[in-house]
Coordinates of C-alpha atoms and ligand atoms in Angstrom, one line a residue:
X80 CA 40.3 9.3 23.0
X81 CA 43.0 11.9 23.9
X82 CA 41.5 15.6 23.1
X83 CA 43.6 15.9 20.0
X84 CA 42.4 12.9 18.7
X85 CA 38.9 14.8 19.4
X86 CA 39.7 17.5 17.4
X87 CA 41.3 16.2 14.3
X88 CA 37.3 14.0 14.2
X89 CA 35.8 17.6 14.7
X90 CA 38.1 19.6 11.6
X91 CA 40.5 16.7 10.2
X92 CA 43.9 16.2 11.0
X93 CA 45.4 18.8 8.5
X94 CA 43.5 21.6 10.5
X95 CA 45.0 20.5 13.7
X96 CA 48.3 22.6 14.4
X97 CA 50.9 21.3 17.0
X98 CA 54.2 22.0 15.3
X99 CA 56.0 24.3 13.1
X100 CA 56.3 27.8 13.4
X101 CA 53.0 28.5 15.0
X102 CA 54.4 32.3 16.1
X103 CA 51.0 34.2 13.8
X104 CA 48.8 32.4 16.1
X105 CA 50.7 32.9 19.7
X106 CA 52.2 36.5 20.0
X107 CA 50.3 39.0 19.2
X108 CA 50.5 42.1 17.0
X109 CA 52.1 44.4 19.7
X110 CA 54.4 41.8 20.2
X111 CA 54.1 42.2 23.8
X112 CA 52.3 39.1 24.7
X113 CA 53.4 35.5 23.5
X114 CA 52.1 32.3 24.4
X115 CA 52.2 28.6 23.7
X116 CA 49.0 26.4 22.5
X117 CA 48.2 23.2 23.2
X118 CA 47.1 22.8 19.0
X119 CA 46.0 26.0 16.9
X120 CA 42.6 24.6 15.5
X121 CA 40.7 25.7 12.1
X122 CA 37.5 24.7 11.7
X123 CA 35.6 25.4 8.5
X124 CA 32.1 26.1 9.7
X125 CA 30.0 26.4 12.7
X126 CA 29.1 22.5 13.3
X127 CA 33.0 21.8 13.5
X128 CA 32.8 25.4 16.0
X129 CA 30.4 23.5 18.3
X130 CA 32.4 20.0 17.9
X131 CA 35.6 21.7 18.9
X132 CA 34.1 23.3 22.0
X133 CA 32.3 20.2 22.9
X134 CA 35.6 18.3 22.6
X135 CA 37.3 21.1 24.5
X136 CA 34.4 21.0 27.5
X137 CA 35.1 17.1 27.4
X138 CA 38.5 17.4 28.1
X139 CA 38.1 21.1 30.8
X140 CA 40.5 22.7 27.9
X141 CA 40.1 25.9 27.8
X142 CA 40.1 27.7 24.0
X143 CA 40.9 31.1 22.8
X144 CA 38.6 32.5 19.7
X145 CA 41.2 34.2 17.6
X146 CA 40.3 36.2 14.2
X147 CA 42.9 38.8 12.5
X148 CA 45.3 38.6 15.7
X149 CA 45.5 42.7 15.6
X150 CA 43.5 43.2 18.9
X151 CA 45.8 45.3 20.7
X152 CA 44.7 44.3 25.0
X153 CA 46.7 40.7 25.0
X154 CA 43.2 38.8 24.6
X155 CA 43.7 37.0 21.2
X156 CA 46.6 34.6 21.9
X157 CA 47.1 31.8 23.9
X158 CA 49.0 32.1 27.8
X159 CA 52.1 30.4 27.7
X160 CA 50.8 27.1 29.6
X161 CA 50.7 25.1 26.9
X162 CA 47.5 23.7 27.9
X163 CA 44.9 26.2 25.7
X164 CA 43.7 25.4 22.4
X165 CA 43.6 28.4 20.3
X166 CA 40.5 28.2 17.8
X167 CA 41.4 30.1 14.5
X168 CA 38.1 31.7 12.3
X169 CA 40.6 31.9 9.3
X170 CA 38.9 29.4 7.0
X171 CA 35.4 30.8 7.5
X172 CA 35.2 33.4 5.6
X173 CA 31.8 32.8 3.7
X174 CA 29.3 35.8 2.6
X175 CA 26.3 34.0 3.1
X176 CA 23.6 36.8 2.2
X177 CA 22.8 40.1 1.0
X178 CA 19.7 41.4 1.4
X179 CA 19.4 44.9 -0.8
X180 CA 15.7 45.6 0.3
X181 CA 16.7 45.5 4.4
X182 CA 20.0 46.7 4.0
X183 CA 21.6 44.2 5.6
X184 CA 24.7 41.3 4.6
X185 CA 25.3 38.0 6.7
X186 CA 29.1 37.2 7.0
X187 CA 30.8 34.1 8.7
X188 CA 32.9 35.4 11.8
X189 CA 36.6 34.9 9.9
X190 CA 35.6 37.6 7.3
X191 CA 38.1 40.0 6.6
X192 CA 36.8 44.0 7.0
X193 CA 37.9 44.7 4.3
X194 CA 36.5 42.1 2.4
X195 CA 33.3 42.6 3.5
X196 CA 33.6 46.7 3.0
X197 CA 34.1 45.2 -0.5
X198 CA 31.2 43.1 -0.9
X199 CA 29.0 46.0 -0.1
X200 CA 30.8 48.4 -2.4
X201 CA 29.4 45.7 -5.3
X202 CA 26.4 46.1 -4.2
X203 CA 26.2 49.6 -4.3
X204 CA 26.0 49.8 -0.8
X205 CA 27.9 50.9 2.2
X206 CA 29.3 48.6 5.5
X207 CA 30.7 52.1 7.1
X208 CA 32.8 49.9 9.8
X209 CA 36.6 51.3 8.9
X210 CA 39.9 51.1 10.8
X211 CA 43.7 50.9 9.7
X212 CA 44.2 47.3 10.7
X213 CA 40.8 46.4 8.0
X214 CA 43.2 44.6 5.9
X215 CA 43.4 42.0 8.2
X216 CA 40.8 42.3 11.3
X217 CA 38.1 39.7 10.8
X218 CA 34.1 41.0 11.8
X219 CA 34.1 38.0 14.7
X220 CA 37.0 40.3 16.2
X221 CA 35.4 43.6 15.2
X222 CA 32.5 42.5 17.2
X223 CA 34.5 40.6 19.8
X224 CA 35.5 44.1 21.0
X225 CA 33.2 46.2 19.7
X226 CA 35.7 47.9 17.8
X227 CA 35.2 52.2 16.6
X228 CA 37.4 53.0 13.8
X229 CA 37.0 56.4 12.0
X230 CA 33.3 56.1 11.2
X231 CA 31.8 56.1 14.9
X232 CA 30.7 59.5 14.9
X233 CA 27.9 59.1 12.2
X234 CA 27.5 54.9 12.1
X235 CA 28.3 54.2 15.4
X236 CA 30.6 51.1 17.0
X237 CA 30.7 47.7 15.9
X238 CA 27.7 47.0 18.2
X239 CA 25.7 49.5 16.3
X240 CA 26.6 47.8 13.0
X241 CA 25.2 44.3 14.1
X242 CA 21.4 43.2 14.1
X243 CA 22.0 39.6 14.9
X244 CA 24.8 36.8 15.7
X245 CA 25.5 33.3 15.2
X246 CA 27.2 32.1 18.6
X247 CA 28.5 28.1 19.5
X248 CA 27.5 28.7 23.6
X249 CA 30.0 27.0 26.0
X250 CA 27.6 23.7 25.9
X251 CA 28.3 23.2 22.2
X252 CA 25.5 24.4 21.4
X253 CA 24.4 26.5 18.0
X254 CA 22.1 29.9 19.3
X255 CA 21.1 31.1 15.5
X256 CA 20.1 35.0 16.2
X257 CA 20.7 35.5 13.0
X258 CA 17.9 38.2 12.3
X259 CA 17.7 41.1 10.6
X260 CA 15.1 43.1 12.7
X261 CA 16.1 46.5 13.9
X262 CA 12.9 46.0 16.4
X263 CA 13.1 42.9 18.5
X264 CA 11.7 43.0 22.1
X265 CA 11.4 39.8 23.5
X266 CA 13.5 40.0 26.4
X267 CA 17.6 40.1 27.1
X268 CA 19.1 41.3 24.5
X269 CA 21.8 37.7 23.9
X270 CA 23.4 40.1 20.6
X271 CA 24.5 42.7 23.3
X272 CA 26.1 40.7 25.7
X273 CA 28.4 38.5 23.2
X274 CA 29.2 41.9 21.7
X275 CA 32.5 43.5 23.8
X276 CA 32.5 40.3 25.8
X277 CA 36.4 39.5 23.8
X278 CA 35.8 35.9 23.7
X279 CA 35.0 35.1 27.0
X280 CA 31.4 34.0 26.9
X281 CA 31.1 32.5 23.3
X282 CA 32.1 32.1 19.7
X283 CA 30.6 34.1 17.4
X284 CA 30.4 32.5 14.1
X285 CA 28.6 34.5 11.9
X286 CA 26.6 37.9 11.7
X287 CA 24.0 39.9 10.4
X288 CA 25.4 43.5 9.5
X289 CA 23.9 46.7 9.1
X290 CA 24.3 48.0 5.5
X291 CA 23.7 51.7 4.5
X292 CA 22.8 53.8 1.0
X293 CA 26.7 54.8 -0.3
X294 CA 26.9 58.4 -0.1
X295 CA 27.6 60.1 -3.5
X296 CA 31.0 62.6 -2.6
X297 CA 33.3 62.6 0.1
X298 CA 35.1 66.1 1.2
X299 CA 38.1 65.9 3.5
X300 CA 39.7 69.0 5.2
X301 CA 42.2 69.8 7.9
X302 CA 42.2 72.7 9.8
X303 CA 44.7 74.0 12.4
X304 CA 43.5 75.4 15.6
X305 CA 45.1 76.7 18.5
X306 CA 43.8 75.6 21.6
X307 CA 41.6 72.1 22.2
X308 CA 38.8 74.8 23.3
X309 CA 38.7 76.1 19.4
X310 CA 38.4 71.9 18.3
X311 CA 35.7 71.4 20.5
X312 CA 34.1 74.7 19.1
X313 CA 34.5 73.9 15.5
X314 CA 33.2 70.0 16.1
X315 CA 29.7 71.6 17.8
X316 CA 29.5 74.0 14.5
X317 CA 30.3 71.3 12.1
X318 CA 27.6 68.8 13.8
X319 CA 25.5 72.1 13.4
X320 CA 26.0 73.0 9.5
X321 CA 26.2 69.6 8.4
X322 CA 24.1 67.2 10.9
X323 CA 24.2 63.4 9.6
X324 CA 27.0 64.2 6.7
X325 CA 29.6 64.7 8.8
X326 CA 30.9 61.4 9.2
X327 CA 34.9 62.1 10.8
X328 CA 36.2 64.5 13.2
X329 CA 40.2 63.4 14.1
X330 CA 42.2 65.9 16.3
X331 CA 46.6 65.3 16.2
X332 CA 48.4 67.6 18.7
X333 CA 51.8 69.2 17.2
X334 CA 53.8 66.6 18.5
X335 CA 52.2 63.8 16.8
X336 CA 52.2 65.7 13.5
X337 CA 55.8 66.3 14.5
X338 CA 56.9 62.5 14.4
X339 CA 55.2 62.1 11.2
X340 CA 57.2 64.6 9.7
X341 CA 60.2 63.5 11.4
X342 CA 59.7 59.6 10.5
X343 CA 57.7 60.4 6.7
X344 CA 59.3 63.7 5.5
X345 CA 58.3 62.4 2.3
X346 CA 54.7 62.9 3.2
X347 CA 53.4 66.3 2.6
X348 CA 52.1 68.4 5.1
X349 CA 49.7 71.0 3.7
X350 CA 49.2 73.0 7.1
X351 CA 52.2 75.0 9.0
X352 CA 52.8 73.2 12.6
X353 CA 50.2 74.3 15.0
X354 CA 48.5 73.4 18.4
X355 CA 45.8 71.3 17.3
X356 CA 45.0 70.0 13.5
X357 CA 41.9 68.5 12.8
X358 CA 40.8 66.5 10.1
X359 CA 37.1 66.8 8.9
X360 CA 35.1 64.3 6.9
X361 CA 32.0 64.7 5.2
X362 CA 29.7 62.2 3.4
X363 CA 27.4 63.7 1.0
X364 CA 24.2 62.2 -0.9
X365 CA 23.8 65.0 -3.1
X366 CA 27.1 65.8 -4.9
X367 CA 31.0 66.9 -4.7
X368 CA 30.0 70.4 -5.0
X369 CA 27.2 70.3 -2.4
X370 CA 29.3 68.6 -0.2
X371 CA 32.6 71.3 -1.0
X372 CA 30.1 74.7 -0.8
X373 CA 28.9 73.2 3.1
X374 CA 32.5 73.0 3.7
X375 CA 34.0 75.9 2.4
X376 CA 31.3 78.3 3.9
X377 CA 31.7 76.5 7.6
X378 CA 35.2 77.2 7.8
X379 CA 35.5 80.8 5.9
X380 CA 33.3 81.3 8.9
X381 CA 34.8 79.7 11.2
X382 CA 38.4 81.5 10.7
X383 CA 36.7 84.9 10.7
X384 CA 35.8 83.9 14.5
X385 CA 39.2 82.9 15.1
X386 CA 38.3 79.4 15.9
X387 CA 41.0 78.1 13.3
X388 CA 44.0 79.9 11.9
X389 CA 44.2 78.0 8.6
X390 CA 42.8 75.1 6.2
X391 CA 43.1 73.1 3.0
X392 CA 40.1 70.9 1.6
X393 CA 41.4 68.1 -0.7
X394 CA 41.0 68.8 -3.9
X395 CA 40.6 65.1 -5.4
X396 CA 40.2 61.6 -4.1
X397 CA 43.8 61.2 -4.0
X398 CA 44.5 64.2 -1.9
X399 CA 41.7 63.0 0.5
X400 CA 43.4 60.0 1.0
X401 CA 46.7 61.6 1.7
X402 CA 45.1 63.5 4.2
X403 CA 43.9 60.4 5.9
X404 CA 47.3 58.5 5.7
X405 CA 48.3 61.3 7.7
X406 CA 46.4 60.4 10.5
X407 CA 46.8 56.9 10.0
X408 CA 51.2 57.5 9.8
X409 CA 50.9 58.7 13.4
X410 CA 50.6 55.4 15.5
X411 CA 53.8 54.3 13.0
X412 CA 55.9 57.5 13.5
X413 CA 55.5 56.7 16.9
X414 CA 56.7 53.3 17.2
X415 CA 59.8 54.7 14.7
X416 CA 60.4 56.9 17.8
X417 CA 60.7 54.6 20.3
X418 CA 58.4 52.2 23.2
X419 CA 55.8 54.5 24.7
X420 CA 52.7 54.0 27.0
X421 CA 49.4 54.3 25.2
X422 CA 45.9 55.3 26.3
X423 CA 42.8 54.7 24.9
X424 CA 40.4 56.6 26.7
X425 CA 37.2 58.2 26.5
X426 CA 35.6 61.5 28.0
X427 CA 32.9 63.5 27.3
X428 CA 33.5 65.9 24.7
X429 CA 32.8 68.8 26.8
X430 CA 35.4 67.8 28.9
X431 CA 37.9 66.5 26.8
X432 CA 40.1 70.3 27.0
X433 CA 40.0 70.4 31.0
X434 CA 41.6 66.8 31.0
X435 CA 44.1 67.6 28.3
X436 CA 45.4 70.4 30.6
X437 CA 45.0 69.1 33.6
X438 CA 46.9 65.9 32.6
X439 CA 49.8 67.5 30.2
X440 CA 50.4 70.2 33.0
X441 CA 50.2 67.0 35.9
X442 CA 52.6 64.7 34.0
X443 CA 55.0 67.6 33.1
X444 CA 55.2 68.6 36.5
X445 CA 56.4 64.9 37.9
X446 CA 58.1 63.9 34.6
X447 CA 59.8 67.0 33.1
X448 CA 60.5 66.8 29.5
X449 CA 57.8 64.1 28.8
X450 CA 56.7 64.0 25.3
X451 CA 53.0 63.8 24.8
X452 CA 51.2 62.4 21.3
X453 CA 47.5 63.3 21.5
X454 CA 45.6 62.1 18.9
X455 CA 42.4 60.2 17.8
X456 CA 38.4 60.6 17.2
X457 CA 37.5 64.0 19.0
X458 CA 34.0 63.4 17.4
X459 CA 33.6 60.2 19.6
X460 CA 35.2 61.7 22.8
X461 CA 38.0 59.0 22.1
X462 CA 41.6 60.1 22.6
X463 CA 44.4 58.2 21.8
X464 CA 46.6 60.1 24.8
X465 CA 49.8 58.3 24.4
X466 CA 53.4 59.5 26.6
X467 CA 56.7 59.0 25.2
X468 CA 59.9 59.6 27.1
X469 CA 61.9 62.6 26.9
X470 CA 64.4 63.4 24.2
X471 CA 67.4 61.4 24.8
X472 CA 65.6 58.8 27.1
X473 CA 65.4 55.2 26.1
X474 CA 61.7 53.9 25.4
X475 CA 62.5 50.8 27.5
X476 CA 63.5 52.1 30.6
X477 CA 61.5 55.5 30.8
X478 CA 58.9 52.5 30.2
X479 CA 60.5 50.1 33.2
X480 CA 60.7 52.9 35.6
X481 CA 57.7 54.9 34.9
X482 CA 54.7 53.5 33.3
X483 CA 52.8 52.7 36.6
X484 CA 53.3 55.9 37.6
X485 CA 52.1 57.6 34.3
X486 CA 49.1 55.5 34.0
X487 CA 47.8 56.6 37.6
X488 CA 48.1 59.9 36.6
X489 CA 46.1 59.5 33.5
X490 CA 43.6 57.8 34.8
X491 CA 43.0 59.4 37.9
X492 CA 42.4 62.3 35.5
X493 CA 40.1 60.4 33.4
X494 CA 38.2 58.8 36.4
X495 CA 37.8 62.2 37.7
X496 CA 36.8 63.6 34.2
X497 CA 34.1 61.2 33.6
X498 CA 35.6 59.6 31.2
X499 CA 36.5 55.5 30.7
X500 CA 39.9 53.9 30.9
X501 CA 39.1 51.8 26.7
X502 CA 37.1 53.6 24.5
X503 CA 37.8 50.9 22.0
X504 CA 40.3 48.6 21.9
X505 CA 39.2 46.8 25.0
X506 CA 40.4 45.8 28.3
X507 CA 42.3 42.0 27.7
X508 CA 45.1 41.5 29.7
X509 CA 46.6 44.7 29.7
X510 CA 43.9 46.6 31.2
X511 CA 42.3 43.8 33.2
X512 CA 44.2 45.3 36.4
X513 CA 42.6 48.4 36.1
X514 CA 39.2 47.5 35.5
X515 CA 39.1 46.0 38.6
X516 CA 40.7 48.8 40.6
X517 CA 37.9 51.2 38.9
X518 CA 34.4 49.5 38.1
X519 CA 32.2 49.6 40.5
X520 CA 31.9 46.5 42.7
X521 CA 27.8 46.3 41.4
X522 CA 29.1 46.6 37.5
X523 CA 31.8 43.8 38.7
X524 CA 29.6 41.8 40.2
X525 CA 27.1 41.6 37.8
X526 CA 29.6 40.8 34.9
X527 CA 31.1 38.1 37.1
X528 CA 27.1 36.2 37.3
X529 CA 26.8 36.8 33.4
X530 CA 30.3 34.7 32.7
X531 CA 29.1 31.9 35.7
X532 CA 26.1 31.7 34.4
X533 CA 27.0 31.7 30.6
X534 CA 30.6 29.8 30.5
X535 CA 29.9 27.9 34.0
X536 CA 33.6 25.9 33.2
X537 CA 35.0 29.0 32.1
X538 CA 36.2 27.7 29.0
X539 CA 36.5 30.9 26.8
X540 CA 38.9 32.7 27.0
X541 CA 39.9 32.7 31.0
X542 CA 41.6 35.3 32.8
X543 CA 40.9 38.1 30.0
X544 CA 39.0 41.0 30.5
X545 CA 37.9 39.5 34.3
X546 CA 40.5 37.8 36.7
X547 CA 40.2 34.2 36.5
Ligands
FAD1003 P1 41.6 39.3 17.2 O1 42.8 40.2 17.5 O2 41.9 38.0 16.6 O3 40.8 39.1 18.6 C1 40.4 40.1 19.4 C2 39.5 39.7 20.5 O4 38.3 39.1 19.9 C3 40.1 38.5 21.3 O5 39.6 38.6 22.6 C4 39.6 37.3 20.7 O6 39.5 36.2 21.6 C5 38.2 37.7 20.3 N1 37.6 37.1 19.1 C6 38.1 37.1 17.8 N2 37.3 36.4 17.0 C7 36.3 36.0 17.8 C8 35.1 35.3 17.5 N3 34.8 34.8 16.3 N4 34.2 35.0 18.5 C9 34.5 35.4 19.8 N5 35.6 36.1 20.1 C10 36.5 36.4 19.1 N6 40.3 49.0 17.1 C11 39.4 50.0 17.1 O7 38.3 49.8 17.7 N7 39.5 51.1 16.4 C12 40.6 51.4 15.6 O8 40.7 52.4 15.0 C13 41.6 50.4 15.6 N8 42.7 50.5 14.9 C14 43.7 49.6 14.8 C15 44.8 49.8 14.0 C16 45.8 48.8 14.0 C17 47.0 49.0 13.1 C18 45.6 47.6 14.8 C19 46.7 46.5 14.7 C20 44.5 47.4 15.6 C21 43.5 48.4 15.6 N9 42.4 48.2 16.4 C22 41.4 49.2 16.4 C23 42.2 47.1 17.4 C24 41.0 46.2 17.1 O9 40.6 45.6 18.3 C25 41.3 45.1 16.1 O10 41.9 45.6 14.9 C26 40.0 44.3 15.6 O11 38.8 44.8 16.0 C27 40.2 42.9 16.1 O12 39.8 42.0 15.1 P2 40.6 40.7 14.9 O13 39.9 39.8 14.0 O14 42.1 40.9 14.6 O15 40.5 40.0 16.4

């Protein structure tokens, strides 16, 4: 039998895709990487998971898990070969469990974030896992690449959010780790390794999530600040004051604010321009005005010591959100602006003002003019340190002539800062280069043995994140 024939026995004809517009499946959500696949293939559960891949291993096709398609590092759409089967977790999308006493919810891999952030609300409960593509990411991607979001600094990443996966292995094969134990020690931790791995040593089909009490107020604020020095300040007082409540720490340079306005002038502003502007979130389980007298005093205080020059702390649930579509409007204003080279990176917080001047005074000096939007999740040491070309310079060919150069400059400085070249969107195609240039050859190596050893025909997902 030909493969295809192999497939349409594994999920039934109608769930095999060859023709059509197939375009949602093979370019990706940047738009910067398109390919072509052999059949886009939609299996509803995990036995027609493990038929596909046994078809696929039959046949020494190679497959490529795909959830939401928003990853944002090439690794979720097929190369333009024609010869990879692209295996869509669309239709499985079941809630399976959720256990109120242990706090935790089982979820097939194809459910949408949001959906599941839903589920959780019904229950009373809280899945904290939060990012602005939620209306469409799926949890297989979310734990495909580990994703952050806005929530890292009090929940932690996606891996933290996980107490067990479902995986079909490269054999075919079912591994059901589908506990709920927060302690487990008998031996290598399989969870950890599928985690981050981006589709290259597995499928995960379904998972057991960490659920948490839902906290009874949420207080935003911004603040502006004028030096990255005074952020870092104000983030090690509000960790201070308000330990485990203080669940978001964002930092936007002027410039990004800048576009926003720009781009959105419909979109208030409550805060004159400034050097830095943070945006604080709190997560109370006492009350609104617990949460808003905690706030309130920490930065009265913190203005009388000069560490900010101004603030405004929503007043309502609707002005809280405004604040947050703020931060959320940047990525957009950015793209209104024109192409750009992005950066997500990661430092140690201590560090993260040194490397802002260091690298803003290192790519002003060989790019004059350059136009720098410095944003992202301070609390996590995550910046999203993104360089657009000067005013009057076209996106495409400042890009053409000049990204290599920018990205050696910004991550020599974050090499030499301590820091990591993805904080959290992963490493795919577009950073596979550099990961390679800047691992160390013992971290290589020993990444290398766990894909032999677990996808010996390299099946999933070759070439991304490792060179074939
Ligand atoms: P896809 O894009 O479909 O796939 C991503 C990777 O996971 C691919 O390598 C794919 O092969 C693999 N994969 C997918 N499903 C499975 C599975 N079931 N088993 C094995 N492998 C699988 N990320 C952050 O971390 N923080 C953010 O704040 C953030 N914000 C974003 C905002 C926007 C607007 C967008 C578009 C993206 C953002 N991202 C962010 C990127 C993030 O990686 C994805 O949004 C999300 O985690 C991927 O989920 P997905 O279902 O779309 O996966």
């Amino acid at each position: 039998m030909s493969l295809l024939d192999d497939l349409r026995t594994a999920v039934g004809a109608s769930q095999v895709l060859t023709d059509g517009d197939l375009s949602a499946y093979e370019i990706d959500w940047r738009r910067r990487y398109r390919g072509k696949a052999l059949a886009v293939v939609r299996p509803a559960n995990t036995a027609e998971v493990a038929a596909v891949v046994r078809a696929c291993a039959r046949h020494g096709v190679s497959l490529v898990p795909q959830g939401g398609n928003t990853g944002l590092v090439g690794a979720s759409v097929p190369d333009d070969s024609g010869r990879q089967v692209l295996l869509s977790t669309q239709r499985m999308q079941r809630i399976r469990e959720i256990d109120t006493a242990n706090l935790t919810m089982t979820v097939e891999a194809g459910c949408v974030l949001q959906a599941v952030q839903e589920a959780a609300a019904a229950q009373g409960l809280l899945f904290p896992l939060s990012l602005a593509a939620e209306g469409s990411c799926t949890i297989g991607g979310n734990l495909a690449t580990n994703a952050g979001g806005t929530q890292v600094l009090r929940y932690g990443n996606a891996r933290e959010l996980c107490l067990g996966l479902e995986v079909v292995t490269a054999d075919g094969e079912i591994w059901d780790g589908l506990s709920g134990l927060r302690k487990d020690n008998t031996g290598y931790d399989l969870r950890d390794l599928y985690i981050g791995s981006e589709g290259t040593l597995g499928l995960i089909t379904a998972a057991t999530l960490r659920l948490y009490p839902r906290p009874a107020a949420r207080m935003t604020a911004l603040a502006a600040l004028p030096s990255m020095d005074a952020a870092v300040g104000l983030l090690q007082r509000a960790q201070a004051r308000l330990g485990a409540s203080l669940t978001g720490f964002e930092v936007m340079n002027q410039f990004s604010l800048e576009l926003v306005r720009r781009h959105f002038p419909q979109q208030p502003q409550p805060l004159p321009p400034s050097a830095w502007t943070v945006l604080m979130e709190a997560s109370d389980h006492e009350s609104e005005a617990h949460a808003r007298a905690l706030f309130e005093s920490l930065l009265e205080q913190a203005y009388e010591d000069g560490l900010i020059t101004d603030a405004a702390v929503a007043e309502s649930l609707e002005q809280s959100r405004a604040l947050w579509h703020l931060r959320e409007s940047i990525p957009l204003a950015q793209a209104e602006e024109g192409l750009n080279i992005k950066h997500d990176i990661s430092l140690p917080v201590s560090r993260i003002p040194a490397f802002v001047a260091f690298t803003d005074a290192a790519l002003a000096a060989h790019l004059p003019g350059v136009r720098l939007v410095d944003f992202g999740h301070l609390g996590d040491g995550n910046l999203h340190y993104n360089v657009q070309a000067p005013t009057g310079v076209s996106g495409g060919e400042f890009l053409a002539a000049h990204e290599k150069t920018v990205n050696r400059i910004v991550y020599d400085a974050v090499t030499a800062h301590g820091g990591s070249i993805s904080a959290e969107h992963g490493v795919g195609l577009l950073k596979r280069e550099e990961l390679a240039a800047r691992k160390s050859p013992v971290a290589l190596g020993l990444m290398r043995a766990i894909k032999r050893a677990l996808d010996p025909q390299g099946l999933f997902n070759p070439g991304r994140l490792l060179a074939p």
